[in-house]
Amino acid sequence: MTPPPELAPLEVSESPVDKFREYLEIRGEKLTEQRRKLVDHIFNSHKHFDADELVSDLRHSGSRVSRSTVYRTLRLMVDAGLLRELRLTNRTAYEHNYGYPSHDHMHCTGCGTIVEFRNDSIRRIREEIGDQFGFRADNHRFIITGMCPECLRARSRRRKLDQI
Amino acid sequence: MTPPPELAPLEVSESPVDKFREYLEIRGEKLTEQRRKLVDHIFNSHKHFDADELVSDLRHSGSRVSRSTVYRTLRLMVDAGLLRELRLTNRTAYEHNYGYPSHDHMHCTGCGTIVEFRNDSIRRIREEIGDQFGFRADNHRFIITGMCPECLRARSRRRKLDQI
DNA sequence: TTACATGCAAACACTTTGCAGCTGA
DNA sequence: TCAGCTGCAAAGTGTTTGCATGTAA
């Protein structure tokens, strides 16, 4: 099975670290060693992650950043527009929001896989609904839940075995 | 300001309690006093609620149902198809799923208000995307976040005052 | 009669916070 | 220099669970 195609990154003029530095400067805050490590690590790969994975990933790669700092920095990065929060389960998952096109998600209830997709109609519908209710529609989350192809196959295999 | 129009309930052949009883019977479980109280209370009004509100609402109306029982029963009611979970914030919110048409939500980031709406295109898009990726698309959540009319007005009032 | 449910308290999982010492600008 | 940051441990918050007792069928 080929992995689902990743969406192509957007062209952005500043690097994530620069964008973060800018945000911090405006608020009179500092770009520390730990914050830089976090931004670098996060934007080094494009995947969904949570606070816990971040702590252990960094620990394994030799950089120790405390759990509290991870949580504090994640909040800053969301405020800075670098990350977006996804609340699919009890723990908060994050994804890139900077240098990456807006998109929606399919979530497999079997294995937890998240697949991203783009669909331009959604945004139009969002505006229509907002107008209709007098809302200023700033953003949206559209999450399709169901079974991914792998899980569907696994299930039908299991059923066949049960019949023997 | 008139409240947003509620969606009209669907015609259903069984009452929520009957539907729950049926579900419990199949699994060899029991319809207890507490479970009946919870179902009655929940389907007595149509609103979004969380476990905590349920505990205190019931306490105020004289029926004591323990927090653990509330959590356990909510899970059962979700499994039974009576309720749906919404994860808008840290705590899990619930809404009617039985005898109520499927719909989506607008969530005001100012005051937390939830407004329901129906839009038939969404479901069609959900199927299209599912087909495209080989997913069996069972369900979806579409949440528009933004500012409700009241919060927009309150904000513009505040701005005017700031200028004085 | 008895398998299942309840309430309590304790455990759990995730996240936030107070504080003493450290550090980037 | 010193406001702001870090790590630690402790506290919060929301939810789940083990167990003795209670109860629907």
Coordinates of C-alpha atoms (C1' of nucleotides) in Angstrom, one line a residue:
Chain A
M1 CA 0.0 0.0 0.0
T2 CA 1.3 3.4 -0.9
P3 CA 1.1 6.0 1.8
P4 CA -1.4 8.7 1.3
P5 CA 0.1 11.6 -0.6
E6 CA 1.2 14.5 1.6
L7 CA 0.0 17.9 0.7
A8 CA 2.6 20.1 -0.9
P9 CA 4.1 22.7 1.5
L10 CA 3.4 26.4 0.8
E11 CA 6.1 28.9 0.0
V12 CA 6.7 31.0 3.0
S13 CA 9.1 33.9 3.3
E14 CA 10.2 33.3 6.9
S15 CA 11.4 30.1 8.5
P16 CA 9.3 28.9 11.4
V17 CA 12.0 29.9 13.9
D18 CA 12.1 33.4 12.4
K19 CA 8.4 33.6 12.6
F20 CA 8.4 32.5 16.2
R21 CA 11.2 34.9 17.1
E22 CA 9.2 37.8 15.6
Y23 CA 6.2 36.8 17.6
L24 CA 8.3 36.6 20.8
E25 CA 10.0 39.9 20.2
I26 CA 6.7 41.8 19.8
R27 CA 5.7 40.5 23.2
G28 CA 9.1 41.2 24.8
E29 CA 9.8 37.5 25.3
K30 CA 12.8 35.4 24.6
L31 CA 13.9 32.8 22.1
T32 CA 15.6 30.3 24.4
E33 CA 17.6 27.2 23.6
Q34 CA 14.6 25.0 24.5
R35 CA 12.2 26.9 22.4
R36 CA 14.5 26.8 19.4
K37 CA 15.0 23.0 19.8
L38 CA 11.2 22.5 19.9
V39 CA 10.5 24.5 16.8
D40 CA 13.3 22.9 14.9
H41 CA 12.2 19.4 15.9
I42 CA 8.6 20.0 15.2
F43 CA 9.1 21.6 11.7
N44 CA 11.7 19.0 10.8
S45 CA 9.0 16.5 9.9
H46 CA 5.5 16.9 8.9
K47 CA 3.3 14.8 11.2
H48 CA 0.7 15.0 13.9
F49 CA 2.0 14.7 17.4
D50 CA 1.2 15.3 21.0
A51 CA 3.0 16.7 24.0
D52 CA 4.1 13.3 25.2
E53 CA 5.6 12.2 21.9
L54 CA 7.5 15.5 21.8
V55 CA 9.0 14.9 25.3
S56 CA 10.1 11.4 24.5
D57 CA 11.3 12.2 20.9
L58 CA 13.5 14.9 22.3
R59 CA 14.8 12.8 25.1
H60 CA 15.8 10.1 22.7
S61 CA 17.6 12.5 20.5
G62 CA 19.6 13.7 23.5
S63 CA 18.0 17.1 24.1
R64 CA 16.2 17.3 27.4
V65 CA 13.3 19.7 27.5
S66 CA 11.0 19.4 30.5
R67 CA 7.4 18.5 30.2
S68 CA 6.3 21.9 31.5
T69 CA 8.4 23.7 29.0
V70 CA 6.9 21.6 26.2
Y71 CA 3.4 22.4 27.3
R72 CA 4.2 26.1 27.7
T73 CA 5.9 26.3 24.3
L74 CA 3.1 24.5 22.5
R75 CA 0.7 27.1 23.7
L76 CA 2.9 29.9 22.5
M77 CA 3.4 28.2 19.1
V78 CA -0.4 28.0 18.7
D79 CA -0.8 31.6 19.7
A80 CA 2.0 32.5 17.2
G81 CA 0.1 30.8 14.4
L82 CA 2.8 28.1 14.0
L83 CA 0.6 25.2 15.1
R84 CA -3.0 24.2 15.2
E85 CA -4.7 22.1 17.9
L86 CA -6.7 19.0 16.9
R87 CA -8.9 17.4 19.6
L88 CA -9.6 14.0 18.2
T89 CA -9.1 12.0 21.4
N90 CA -8.5 12.9 25.1
R91 CA -5.0 14.2 24.4
T92 CA -4.5 17.3 22.3
A93 CA -2.8 16.6 19.0
Y94 CA -0.9 19.3 17.1
E95 CA -0.1 19.9 13.4
H96 CA 1.7 22.6 11.4
N97 CA -0.3 25.6 10.6
Y98 CA 2.6 27.7 9.2
G99 CA 3.9 27.0 5.7
Y100 CA 1.2 24.4 5.2
P101 CA -2.1 24.7 3.3
S102 CA -5.3 24.6 5.2
H103 CA -6.9 21.2 5.0
D104 CA -9.3 18.7 6.8
H105 CA -9.0 15.3 8.3
M106 CA -10.1 11.7 8.0
H107 CA -9.7 9.7 11.2
C108 CA -9.8 6.0 11.2
T109 CA -11.6 4.7 14.3
G110 CA -9.9 1.3 13.8
C111 CA -6.2 2.3 14.0
G112 CA -6.2 6.0 14.7
T113 CA -4.6 6.9 11.4
I114 CA -5.1 10.5 10.3
V115 CA -5.3 11.3 6.6
E116 CA -5.3 14.9 5.4
F117 CA -7.3 16.2 2.4
R118 CA -8.2 19.4 0.8
N119 CA -11.6 20.3 -0.4
D120 CA -12.5 23.8 -1.4
S121 CA -16.2 23.6 -1.1
I122 CA -16.0 23.3 2.7
R123 CA -14.7 26.8 3.1
R124 CA -17.4 28.2 0.9
I125 CA -20.1 26.4 2.9
R126 CA -18.5 27.7 6.1
E127 CA -18.9 31.3 4.8
E128 CA -22.5 30.7 3.8
I129 CA -23.5 29.3 7.1
G130 CA -21.7 32.1 9.0
D131 CA -23.5 34.7 7.0
Q132 CA -26.8 33.0 7.6
F133 CA -26.4 33.2 11.4
G134 CA -24.6 36.4 11.6
F135 CA -21.4 34.7 12.8
R136 CA -18.0 35.8 11.8
A137 CA -16.7 32.4 10.7
D138 CA -13.0 32.5 11.4
N139 CA -12.1 28.8 11.1
H140 CA -13.5 25.3 11.0
R141 CA -12.7 21.7 11.7
F142 CA -14.1 19.0 9.5
I143 CA -13.3 15.5 10.5
I144 CA -14.6 12.4 8.8
T145 CA -14.6 9.3 11.0
G146 CA -14.7 5.8 9.6
M147 CA -12.6 2.9 8.6
C148 CA -9.4 3.2 6.5
P149 CA -8.8 0.7 3.7
E150 CA -6.3 -1.3 5.8
C151 CA -8.7 -1.8 8.7
L152 CA -11.6 -2.7 6.3
R153 CA -9.4 -5.4 4.7
A154 CA -8.3 -6.6 8.1
R155 CA -11.9 -6.9 9.2
S156 CA -13.0 -8.8 6.2
R157 CA -10.1 -11.2 6.6
R158 CA -11.1 -11.8 10.2
R159 CA -14.7 -12.5 9.2
K160 CA -13.6 -15.0 6.6
L161 CA -11.6 -16.8 9.3
D162 CA -14.5 -16.8 11.7
Q163 CA -16.6 -18.8 9.1
I164 CA -14.1 -21.7 9.0
Chain B
M1 CA -32.3 38.9 20.4
T2 CA -34.3 35.8 19.4
P3 CA -32.6 32.6 20.3
P4 CA -31.4 30.5 17.3
P5 CA -34.2 28.3 16.0
E6 CA -34.0 24.7 17.3
L7 CA -34.1 22.0 14.7
A8 CA -37.4 20.1 14.7
P9 CA -37.2 16.7 16.5
L10 CA -37.6 13.6 14.3
E11 CA -40.6 11.2 14.7
V12 CA -39.3 8.1 16.5
S13 CA -41.3 5.0 17.3
E14 CA -39.7 4.2 20.7
S15 CA -39.1 6.6 23.6
P16 CA -35.5 7.1 24.6
V17 CA -36.0 5.0 27.8
D18 CA -37.5 2.1 25.7
K19 CA -34.6 2.3 23.3
F20 CA -32.2 2.2 26.2
R21 CA -34.0 -0.7 27.8
E22 CA -33.9 -2.6 24.5
Y23 CA -30.1 -2.0 24.2
L24 CA -29.5 -3.2 27.8
E25 CA -31.7 -6.3 27.5
I26 CA -29.7 -7.5 24.5
R27 CA -26.5 -7.2 26.5
G28 CA -28.1 -8.8 29.6
E29 CA -27.8 -5.6 31.5
K30 CA -30.3 -3.8 33.8
L31 CA -32.4 -0.7 33.6
T32 CA -31.8 0.7 37.1
E33 CA -33.4 3.6 38.9
Q34 CA -30.3 5.7 38.3
R35 CA -30.1 4.9 34.6
R36 CA -33.8 5.7 34.2
K37 CA -33.4 9.1 36.0
L38 CA -30.5 10.0 33.8
V39 CA -32.2 9.2 30.5
D40 CA -35.4 11.0 31.6
H41 CA -33.5 14.1 32.7
I42 CA -31.3 14.2 29.6
F43 CA -34.2 13.8 27.1
N44 CA -36.4 16.2 29.1
S45 CA -34.6 19.2 27.5
H46 CA -32.7 19.6 24.3
K47 CA -29.4 21.1 25.1
H48 CA -25.7 20.3 25.2
F49 CA -24.3 19.2 28.5
D50 CA -21.4 17.6 30.2
A51 CA -20.9 15.1 33.0
D52 CA -20.5 17.7 35.6
E53 CA -23.7 19.6 34.8
L54 CA -25.5 16.4 34.9
V55 CA -24.3 15.6 38.4
S56 CA -25.2 19.0 39.8
D57 CA -28.5 19.3 37.9
L58 CA -29.7 16.0 39.3
R59 CA -28.4 16.8 42.8
H60 CA -30.4 20.1 42.7
S61 CA -33.6 18.3 41.6
G62 CA -33.2 15.9 44.6
S63 CA -32.0 12.8 42.7
R64 CA -28.6 11.8 43.8
V65 CA -26.7 9.8 41.2
S66 CA -23.0 9.4 41.8
R67 CA -20.4 10.8 39.5
S68 CA -19.1 7.3 38.6
T69 CA -22.6 6.2 37.6
V70 CA -23.0 9.3 35.5
Y71 CA -19.8 8.6 33.6
R72 CA -20.6 4.9 33.2
T73 CA -24.2 5.6 32.0
L74 CA -23.1 8.3 29.5
R75 CA -20.8 5.8 27.9
L76 CA -23.6 3.3 27.7
M77 CA -25.9 5.9 26.2
V78 CA -23.4 6.7 23.5
D79 CA -23.0 3.0 22.7
A80 CA -26.7 2.7 22.6
G81 CA -26.9 5.4 20.0
L82 CA -28.9 7.8 22.3
L83 CA -26.1 10.4 22.6
R84 CA -23.2 11.8 20.7
E85 CA -20.0 13.1 22.1
L86 CA -18.6 16.5 21.1
R87 CA -15.1 17.4 22.0
L88 CA -15.0 21.2 21.7
T89 CA -13.0 21.8 24.9
N90 CA -11.2 19.7 27.5
R91 CA -14.4 18.3 28.9
T92 CA -16.6 16.0 26.8
A93 CA -19.9 17.5 25.8
Y94 CA -22.9 15.4 24.8
E95 CA -26.0 15.9 22.8
H96 CA -29.1 13.9 21.7
N97 CA -28.5 11.5 18.9
Y98 CA -31.8 9.7 19.0
G99 CA -34.9 11.4 17.8
Y100 CA -32.9 14.3 16.5
P101 CA -31.8 15.0 13.0
S102 CA -28.1 14.9 12.2
H103 CA -26.6 18.3 12.1
D104 CA -23.4 20.3 12.6
H105 CA -22.2 23.1 14.9
M106 CA -21.0 26.6 15.2
H107 CA -18.9 27.3 18.3
C108 CA -18.4 30.9 19.5
T109 CA -14.9 31.3 20.8
G110 CA -16.0 34.4 22.7
C111 CA -18.8 33.0 24.9
G112 CA -18.8 29.3 24.2
T113 CA -22.3 29.3 22.7
I114 CA -23.1 26.3 20.4
V115 CA -25.4 26.8 17.5
E116 CA -26.7 23.9 15.5
F117 CA -27.3 24.0 11.7
R118 CA -28.2 21.6 9.0
N119 CA -26.5 21.5 5.6
D120 CA -27.0 18.7 3.2
S121 CA -23.9 19.3 1.1
I122 CA -21.6 18.3 3.9
R123 CA -22.8 14.7 3.9
R124 CA -22.3 14.5 0.1
I125 CA -18.8 15.9 0.4
R126 CA -18.1 13.4 3.2
E127 CA -19.0 10.5 0.9
E128 CA -17.0 11.8 -2.0
I129 CA -13.9 12.2 0.1
G130 CA -14.4 8.7 1.6
D131 CA -14.6 7.2 -1.9
Q132 CA -11.6 9.0 -3.0
F133 CA -9.4 7.5 -0.2
G134 CA -11.1 4.1 0.1
F135 CA -12.4 5.0 3.5
R136 CA -15.8 3.8 4.7
A137 CA -17.0 7.2 5.9
D138 CA -19.3 6.5 8.8
N139 CA -19.7 9.8 10.4
H140 CA -18.3 13.3 10.5
R141 CA -17.9 16.4 12.7
F142 CA -18.0 19.8 11.1
I143 CA -17.4 22.6 13.6
I144 CA -17.2 26.3 12.5
T145 CA -15.4 28.4 15.1
G146 CA -15.8 32.2 15.2
M147 CA -17.7 35.0 16.8
C148 CA -21.4 35.0 17.4
P149 CA -23.4 38.2 16.7
E150 CA -23.6 39.1 20.4
C151 CA -19.9 38.8 21.0
L152 CA -19.2 40.8 17.8
R153 CA -21.5 43.6 19.1
A154 CA -19.9 43.5 22.5
R155 CA -16.5 43.8 21.0
S156 CA -17.4 46.8 18.8
R157 CA -19.0 48.5 21.8
R158 CA -15.8 48.0 23.8
R159 CA -13.7 49.4 20.9
K160 CA -15.8 52.5 20.8
L161 CA -15.4 53.0 24.5
D162 CA -11.6 52.6 24.2
Q163 CA -11.5 55.5 21.8
I164 CA -13.1 58.0 24.3
Chain C
dT1 C1' -31.2 -16.0 43.9
dT2 C1' -27.5 -13.9 41.7
dA3 C1' -25.3 -11.4 38.2
dC4 C1' -25.0 -7.0 37.5
dA5 C1' -25.0 -1.9 39.3
dT6 C1' -24.0 1.5 42.7
dG7 C1' -21.2 4.7 45.7
dC8 C1' -17.1 5.7 47.6
dA9 C1' -12.4 6.5 47.5
dA10 C1' -8.5 5.9 45.3
dA11 C1' -6.1 5.8 41.0
dC12 C1' -5.2 7.6 36.5
dA13 C1' -4.0 10.6 32.6
dC14 C1' -3.3 14.9 30.9
dT15 C1' -2.1 19.6 31.8
dT16 C1' -1.1 23.7 34.7
dT17 C1' 1.3 26.2 38.3
dG18 C1' 4.4 28.0 42.3
dC19 C1' 8.9 28.7 43.1
dA20 C1' 14.0 28.8 43.4
dG21 C1' 17.7 29.1 40.5
dC22 C1' 19.3 30.1 35.5
dT23 C1' 19.9 32.8 31.2
dG24 C1' 19.1 35.6 26.9
dA25 C1' 19.0 40.2 25.3
Chain D
dT1 C1' 21.6 43.6 34.7
dC2 C1' 17.2 41.6 35.3
dA3 C1' 12.8 40.3 33.2
dG4 C1' 11.6 36.4 31.7
dC5 C1' 12.6 31.2 31.4
dT6 C1' 13.5 26.6 33.1
dG7 C1' 12.9 22.2 35.8
dC8 C1' 11.0 20.2 39.5
dA9 C1' 7.5 18.8 42.3
dA10 C1' 3.1 19.6 43.6
dA11 C1' -1.6 20.7 42.5
dG12 C1' -5.5 20.8 39.2
dT13 C1' -9.0 18.9 36.3
dG14 C1' -11.6 15.4 34.0
dT15 C1' -12.3 10.5 33.9
dT16 C1' -11.9 5.6 35.2
dT17 C1' -11.6 1.7 38.4
dG18 C1' -11.5 -1.8 42.6
dC19 C1' -14.3 -3.2 45.9
dA20 C1' -17.9 -3.9 49.4
dT21 C1' -22.7 -3.4 49.4
dG22 C1' -27.2 -3.0 47.2
dT23 C1' -30.8 -4.4 43.8
dA24 C1' -33.4 -5.6 39.3
dA25 C1' -35.0 -9.5 37.1

